[in-house]
Amino acid sequence: MILLKTTKLMKAFGGLIAINKIDIEVPRGEIRGIIGPNGSGKSTFFNLISGVYDPDLGSYIEFDGHDITNEPAHEIGALGLARTFQLLRLYQDMSVINNVMSGYHTRVSYSFTEAVLGRKKIWDKEKEIKDEMMELLSFVGLADFAEMNASELSGGQRRLLVLARAIASKPKLLMLDEPAAGLSPHNVDNLMKIIIQLKDKFGLTLIIIEHILKVVMDTCDAVTVFDHGQKIAEGTPAKVKDDNAVIEAYLGKKMNDDEMRKALAV
Amino acid sequence: MEKFKEIIRQYPFVGFIIAFLVLMAVPSIFFTDIYQSHLASLICINIIVAAGLNIVKGYCGQVTVGHVGLYAVGSYTAGCMFMYLGSDLWLTLPAAIIVTAFFGVIMGVPSLRLEGPYLALATLGGAEAIRLFIENGEFFGSTYGISNISQPVIFGMAFDTPDKYYYIAMPIMLIAVYFSFSVLKSSVGRAFMAIREDQISAAASGINVKKYKLLAFILSAMFAGAAGAVYAHFPPGYIHPNNYTVIEMITFLAMVVLGGLGHIWGGIIGAVVITIVYDITRPLYQYQLFIFGLTIVFTILFMPKGIGGFIDKYFIDKRFKKKKTEDKK
Ligand SMILES: Nc1ncnc2c1ncn2[C@@H]1O[C@H](COP(=O)(O)OP(=O)(O)OP(=O)(O)O)[C@@H](O)[C@H]1O
Ligand SMILES: [Mg+2]
């Protein structure tokens, strides 16, 4: 079953074609990696799918059976597509727990009128939400920081926080833009465990943009390679690693075993 | 004490009932002359405005300088209904809320396209347009204002002096604060904050940014409308376009900035402080704009979180200490 599908996805910024006729199919339950050199269009691809940018005419995006090509971002989010941003975009001036709880937005079950009247039911529900989100914070290892301001977190902790915020909506598809950038080796391992758990325990489908090859090779079921806005290769991590075009575009040159080992060791 | 805290947390309105009883007792215990009641009623009215402004500015982060226009709409809805229909507060209050909500939509539409200083200019233009429209409209009593607006009567008792009117303004203020508290502590308040912090992230979380921005404007307009109506009926029941100028707008802004943007209790304290200072400095009216402008600038420069920031810090420190002692055990 295909969860996400794009056909002839196109986006030009002025004369620059950032995404050039990309066709992708991501089946349910898969972890898909996206790799490619800087400026190859990976983040733009996420922005098109999640509705931050409108794709150019002729593009088509389907998510979970819905045509989302020209849907606004919040509708796409409500359909069960969550994402993180390369530049994080966390809510600096809000507590860590409020950051995560705002990710819960689409799942809130009480109505606006009920909220205005401030019924006890709401307070109970809010407490339930808070408890669940505290659990989520422990899951990513941030429970001790719940009441802190998000701006007080370290760079690596912020990355974990935006991950938690995206998971909070219980999405069907989770798209992570360089989740491991700036994490310490220990936390990279942690992140990989989290990613695997999200798939195995919660049945999530994930798309991960990542430059750290080790993460891609060890967690992804399949990898798509971008270069200059085009898809130049696709397949299992092992297959992609040996693809000549990929090696030229991304890895620069064919590496011997020793260099490869180095590149994969974070 | 712990048990009591838990009850308040679960049933916040219990807290408001206690506040009501305390505030009912305040005048007879503390007030020595009618001026203090006058001031207390004004404070209540301004708290309603500040609570509303806090929703749109403090929580949702929309830079509006047009709130005083909405306040004027509330007052003049009440004033005109009294003048032409002879309505009393119990009718003009809900009407003012509804009419002002409608104007809130108009005031909010520019926020869908404009941000920061541009939005401030657009909303300022809106407020001035409303004031000039009133000032030049015969229908609204133009520069004569509207006078002798009636005071409410309950069971034959007329609340026609400031010391009596306090018992009208105060409960309305408490209800307004309770509503703002309920909204802002729910997912709606979180959505407002998310929009303030990052609209693209907010949308990615499924928050309909346009809808919630308009909602913030409408809600805050309803508060301004309510406050405007309560002010119109405030003895001696006189309203004039000069009560709705940029100076008033700056004082409203000073309340929420001094109180701490996005802080419910801070905004209330800000309203109390600024109302008192405003009234004391009335003889120096030519300097008032200067005084409150400086208050805003200095607050933003030297304590950007306002009074609310200190309150938060106090509680966080206290919790931190408590946790430390618990850890030691
Ligand atoms: N909003 C924009 N306006 C103009 N050009 C843009 C915009 N966003 C991206 N681009 C351009 O599109 C191209 C692809 O950018 P994108 O951010 O998708 O790259 P990327 O593959 O994510 O790179 P990196 O690995 O560095 O994050 C770049 O050349 C970039 O300059
Ligand atoms: Mg990128």
Short mmCIF file of N, CA and C in Angstrom, two decimals, chain A residues 50 52 73-78 81-83 85 88-94 97-98 101-106 108 110 112 115-120 122-124 126-127 129 144 147 149 165 169, chain B residues 6 9-13 178-210 212 215 219 261 305 316 319 323:
data_model
loop_
_atom_site.label_atom_id
_atom_site.label_comp_id
_atom_site.label_asym_id
_atom_site.label_seq_id
_atom_site.Cartn_x
_atom_site.Cartn_y
_atom_site.Cartn_z
N SER A 50 4.54 19.17 2.37
CA SER A 50 3.83 19.60 3.58
C SER A 50 3.07 20.91 3.37
N VAL A 52 4.18 23.97 2.60
CA VAL A 52 4.83 25.26 2.87
C VAL A 52 4.97 26.04 1.57
N ALA A 73 -1.24 24.01 4.29
CA ALA A 73 -0.39 23.24 5.20
C ALA A 73 -1.17 22.63 6.38
N HIS A 74 -2.09 23.41 6.97
CA HIS A 74 -2.75 22.88 8.16
C HIS A 74 -3.67 21.70 7.85
N GLU A 75 -4.25 21.71 6.62
CA GLU A 75 -5.10 20.58 6.23
C GLU A 75 -4.25 19.31 6.07
N ILE A 76 -3.06 19.50 5.49
CA ILE A 76 -2.17 18.36 5.30
C ILE A 76 -1.74 17.82 6.67
N GLY A 77 -1.45 18.73 7.58
CA GLY A 77 -1.10 18.32 8.94
C GLY A 77 -2.24 17.55 9.57
N ALA A 78 -3.46 18.03 9.36
CA ALA A 78 -4.61 17.37 9.96
C ALA A 78 -4.86 15.98 9.36
N LEU A 81 0.08 14.10 8.45
CA LEU A 81 1.45 14.22 7.98
C LEU A 81 2.17 15.23 8.88
N ALA A 82 3.19 14.76 9.57
CA ALA A 82 3.93 15.65 10.46
C ALA A 82 5.36 15.75 9.97
N ARG A 83 6.00 16.84 10.32
CA ARG A 83 7.37 17.03 9.85
C ARG A 83 8.18 17.85 10.85
N PHE A 85 11.67 20.65 10.80
CA PHE A 85 12.33 21.58 9.89
C PHE A 85 13.83 21.55 10.10
N LEU A 88 14.66 23.91 12.54
CA LEU A 88 13.91 23.59 13.76
C LEU A 88 12.57 24.31 13.89
N ARG A 89 12.59 25.67 13.89
CA ARG A 89 11.34 26.39 14.09
C ARG A 89 10.62 25.95 15.35
N LEU A 90 11.35 25.83 16.44
CA LEU A 90 10.62 25.50 17.66
C LEU A 90 10.05 26.78 18.26
N TYR A 91 9.14 26.62 19.21
CA TYR A 91 8.51 27.78 19.81
C TYR A 91 9.37 28.24 20.97
N GLN A 92 10.27 29.18 20.68
CA GLN A 92 11.30 29.58 21.63
C GLN A 92 10.74 30.02 22.97
N ASP A 93 9.72 30.86 22.92
CA ASP A 93 9.25 31.50 24.14
C ASP A 93 8.07 30.75 24.75
N MET A 94 8.12 29.43 24.65
CA MET A 94 7.09 28.59 25.29
C MET A 94 7.82 27.49 26.04
N ILE A 97 7.08 21.63 27.55
CA ILE A 97 5.85 20.82 27.53
C ILE A 97 4.79 21.48 26.65
N ASN A 98 4.72 22.81 26.66
CA ASN A 98 3.75 23.48 25.79
C ASN A 98 4.10 23.32 24.31
N MET A 101 2.79 19.94 23.59
CA MET A 101 1.32 19.90 23.65
C MET A 101 0.69 20.61 22.47
N SER A 102 1.36 21.61 21.93
CA SER A 102 0.77 22.27 20.77
C SER A 102 0.86 21.37 19.54
N GLY A 103 1.78 20.40 19.57
CA GLY A 103 1.81 19.42 18.48
C GLY A 103 0.61 18.49 18.51
N TYR A 104 -0.07 18.46 19.66
CA TYR A 104 -1.23 17.59 19.87
C TYR A 104 -2.49 18.18 19.25
N HIS A 105 -2.39 19.42 18.81
CA HIS A 105 -3.55 20.22 18.40
C HIS A 105 -4.66 19.44 17.66
N THR A 106 -4.30 18.71 16.60
CA THR A 106 -5.33 18.09 15.78
C THR A 106 -6.05 16.95 16.51
N VAL A 108 -7.00 17.14 19.76
CA VAL A 108 -7.80 17.65 20.88
C VAL A 108 -9.28 17.38 20.60
N TYR A 110 -12.06 18.24 22.66
CA TYR A 110 -13.13 19.11 23.15
C TYR A 110 -13.31 20.29 22.19
N PHE A 112 -14.46 24.30 21.03
CA PHE A 112 -14.10 25.65 21.44
C PHE A 112 -15.04 26.16 22.53
N ALA A 115 -14.25 24.84 25.79
CA ALA A 115 -13.05 25.47 26.33
C ALA A 115 -13.38 26.81 26.96
N VAL A 116 -14.23 27.60 26.28
CA VAL A 116 -14.57 28.92 26.79
C VAL A 116 -15.28 28.81 28.14
N LEU A 117 -16.17 27.83 28.23
CA LEU A 117 -16.93 27.70 29.47
C LEU A 117 -16.08 27.11 30.59
N GLY A 118 -14.93 26.58 30.23
CA GLY A 118 -13.99 26.11 31.26
C GLY A 118 -14.55 25.00 32.12
N ARG A 119 -15.24 24.06 31.49
CA ARG A 119 -15.83 22.96 32.25
C ARG A 119 -14.75 22.06 32.83
N LYS A 120 -15.12 21.36 33.87
CA LYS A 120 -14.16 20.48 34.54
C LYS A 120 -13.63 19.43 33.58
N ILE A 122 -12.85 19.70 30.61
CA ILE A 122 -11.70 20.21 29.85
C ILE A 122 -10.43 20.05 30.66
N TRP A 123 -10.53 20.38 31.95
CA TRP A 123 -9.33 20.32 32.78
C TRP A 123 -8.84 18.89 32.91
N ASP A 124 -9.81 17.96 32.99
CA ASP A 124 -9.41 16.55 33.04
C ASP A 124 -8.73 16.15 31.74
N GLU A 126 -7.23 18.10 29.62
CA GLU A 126 -5.92 18.75 29.53
C GLU A 126 -4.88 17.98 30.33
N LYS A 127 -5.33 17.47 31.48
CA LYS A 127 -4.39 16.72 32.31
C LYS A 127 -3.98 15.42 31.61
N ILE A 129 -3.89 14.95 28.39
CA ILE A 129 -2.97 15.33 27.31
C ILE A 129 -1.58 15.55 27.89
N ASP A 144 12.97 15.82 32.08
CA ASP A 144 13.46 16.69 33.15
C ASP A 144 13.40 18.17 32.80
N GLU A 147 9.36 21.93 32.15
CA GLU A 147 8.86 23.26 32.50
C GLU A 147 9.81 24.37 32.07
N ASN A 149 11.92 26.89 29.53
CA ASN A 149 11.64 27.54 28.27
C ASN A 149 12.42 26.83 27.16
N ARG A 165 7.63 17.05 19.22
CA ARG A 165 6.47 17.85 18.82
C ARG A 165 5.81 17.26 17.58
N SER A 169 1.41 14.53 17.30
CA SER A 169 0.14 14.49 16.57
C SER A 169 -0.23 13.07 16.15
N GLU B 6 -5.31 21.88 45.09
CA GLU B 6 -5.76 20.88 44.13
C GLU B 6 -7.19 21.17 43.68
N ARG B 9 -7.19 23.92 41.26
CA ARG B 9 -6.66 23.50 39.97
C ARG B 9 -7.75 22.76 39.18
N GLN B 10 -8.52 21.96 39.89
CA GLN B 10 -9.54 21.18 39.19
C GLN B 10 -10.79 21.99 38.86
N TYR B 11 -11.15 22.86 39.77
CA TYR B 11 -12.35 23.69 39.55
C TYR B 11 -11.95 25.16 39.63
N PRO B 12 -11.36 25.70 38.58
CA PRO B 12 -10.86 27.07 38.66
C PRO B 12 -11.93 28.08 39.07
N PHE B 13 -13.20 27.79 38.76
CA PHE B 13 -14.21 28.80 39.09
C PHE B 13 -14.37 28.97 40.58
N TYR B 178 -12.40 35.24 33.81
CA TYR B 178 -12.59 33.79 33.84
C TYR B 178 -12.64 33.21 32.43
N PHE B 179 -13.38 33.88 31.54
CA PHE B 179 -13.44 33.42 30.15
C PHE B 179 -12.05 33.42 29.51
N SER B 180 -11.33 34.51 29.72
CA SER B 180 -10.02 34.60 29.07
C SER B 180 -9.10 33.52 29.62
N PHE B 181 -9.21 33.28 30.92
CA PHE B 181 -8.42 32.25 31.56
C PHE B 181 -8.73 30.88 30.95
N SER B 182 -10.02 30.57 30.82
CA SER B 182 -10.41 29.26 30.28
C SER B 182 -9.93 29.08 28.85
N VAL B 183 -10.10 30.12 28.05
CA VAL B 183 -9.70 30.00 26.65
C VAL B 183 -8.19 29.82 26.54
N LEU B 184 -7.48 30.67 27.26
CA LEU B 184 -6.03 30.70 27.06
C LEU B 184 -5.34 29.48 27.66
N LYS B 185 -5.98 28.85 28.64
CA LYS B 185 -5.34 27.67 29.23
C LYS B 185 -5.74 26.40 28.48
N SER B 186 -6.52 26.54 27.41
CA SER B 186 -6.92 25.37 26.64
C SER B 186 -6.07 25.26 25.38
N SER B 187 -6.42 24.34 24.52
CA SER B 187 -5.65 24.16 23.28
C SER B 187 -5.74 25.41 22.41
N VAL B 188 -6.81 26.19 22.60
CA VAL B 188 -6.94 27.42 21.81
C VAL B 188 -5.81 28.39 22.15
N GLY B 189 -5.54 28.54 23.44
CA GLY B 189 -4.45 29.42 23.86
C GLY B 189 -3.11 28.94 23.34
N ARG B 190 -2.93 27.61 23.36
CA ARG B 190 -1.67 27.07 22.84
C ARG B 190 -1.53 27.35 21.35
N ALA B 191 -2.65 27.24 20.63
CA ALA B 191 -2.61 27.52 19.19
C ALA B 191 -2.23 28.98 18.96
N PHE B 192 -2.80 29.89 19.78
CA PHE B 192 -2.43 31.31 19.67
C PHE B 192 -0.93 31.49 19.86
N MET B 193 -0.39 30.87 20.91
CA MET B 193 1.03 31.04 21.19
C MET B 193 1.89 30.47 20.07
N ALA B 194 1.47 29.32 19.54
CA ALA B 194 2.23 28.70 18.46
C ALA B 194 2.30 29.65 17.26
N ILE B 195 1.16 30.32 16.98
CA ILE B 195 1.14 31.27 15.87
C ILE B 195 2.07 32.44 16.15
N ARG B 196 2.09 32.89 17.40
CA ARG B 196 2.98 33.99 17.78
C ARG B 196 4.43 33.60 17.55
N GLU B 197 4.75 32.35 17.88
CA GLU B 197 6.15 31.92 17.84
C GLU B 197 6.61 31.56 16.43
N ASP B 198 5.80 30.85 15.68
CA ASP B 198 6.22 30.44 14.34
C ASP B 198 5.02 29.95 13.54
N GLN B 199 4.60 30.75 12.57
CA GLN B 199 3.37 30.42 11.85
C GLN B 199 3.54 29.18 10.97
N ILE B 200 4.73 28.98 10.43
CA ILE B 200 4.93 27.83 9.54
C ILE B 200 4.89 26.53 10.34
N SER B 201 5.55 26.54 11.49
CA SER B 201 5.47 25.38 12.39
C SER B 201 4.04 25.12 12.82
N ALA B 202 3.36 26.20 13.19
CA ALA B 202 2.00 26.06 13.67
C ALA B 202 1.12 25.39 12.62
N ALA B 203 1.26 25.86 11.38
CA ALA B 203 0.46 25.27 10.30
C ALA B 203 0.82 23.80 10.12
N ALA B 204 2.11 23.48 10.23
CA ALA B 204 2.53 22.08 10.07
C ALA B 204 1.92 21.20 11.15
N SER B 205 1.62 21.79 12.32
CA SER B 205 0.98 21.03 13.38
C SER B 205 -0.53 20.96 13.20
N GLY B 206 -1.02 21.44 12.08
CA GLY B 206 -2.44 21.35 11.79
C GLY B 206 -3.26 22.52 12.31
N ILE B 207 -2.58 23.58 12.74
CA ILE B 207 -3.30 24.76 13.24
C ILE B 207 -3.65 25.66 12.06
N ASN B 208 -4.93 25.98 11.94
CA ASN B 208 -5.38 26.85 10.86
C ASN B 208 -5.05 28.30 11.24
N VAL B 209 -3.92 28.78 10.74
CA VAL B 209 -3.37 30.05 11.20
C VAL B 209 -4.35 31.21 10.97
N LYS B 210 -4.95 31.27 9.78
CA LYS B 210 -5.86 32.38 9.49
C LYS B 210 -7.06 32.36 10.42
N TYR B 212 -7.38 31.03 13.39
CA TYR B 212 -7.07 31.36 14.77
C TYR B 212 -6.69 32.82 14.96
N LEU B 215 -9.93 34.52 15.06
CA LEU B 215 -10.56 34.19 16.33
C LEU B 215 -9.99 35.06 17.45
N LEU B 219 -12.28 37.48 19.65
CA LEU B 219 -12.38 37.34 21.10
C LEU B 219 -11.96 38.62 21.80
N LEU B 261 3.69 40.48 28.32
CA LEU B 261 2.90 39.96 27.20
C LEU B 261 2.68 38.47 27.36
N LYS B 305 9.85 40.68 30.03
CA LYS B 305 8.76 39.79 30.42
C LYS B 305 7.79 40.48 31.38
N ILE B 316 8.86 29.44 39.68
CA ILE B 316 9.81 28.43 39.18
C ILE B 316 10.92 28.22 40.20
N ARG B 319 9.56 26.21 43.06
CA ARG B 319 9.40 24.80 42.72
C ARG B 319 10.77 24.12 42.68
N LYS B 323 12.02 21.04 44.88
CA LYS B 323 12.51 19.82 44.27
C LYS B 323 13.89 19.46 44.84
#
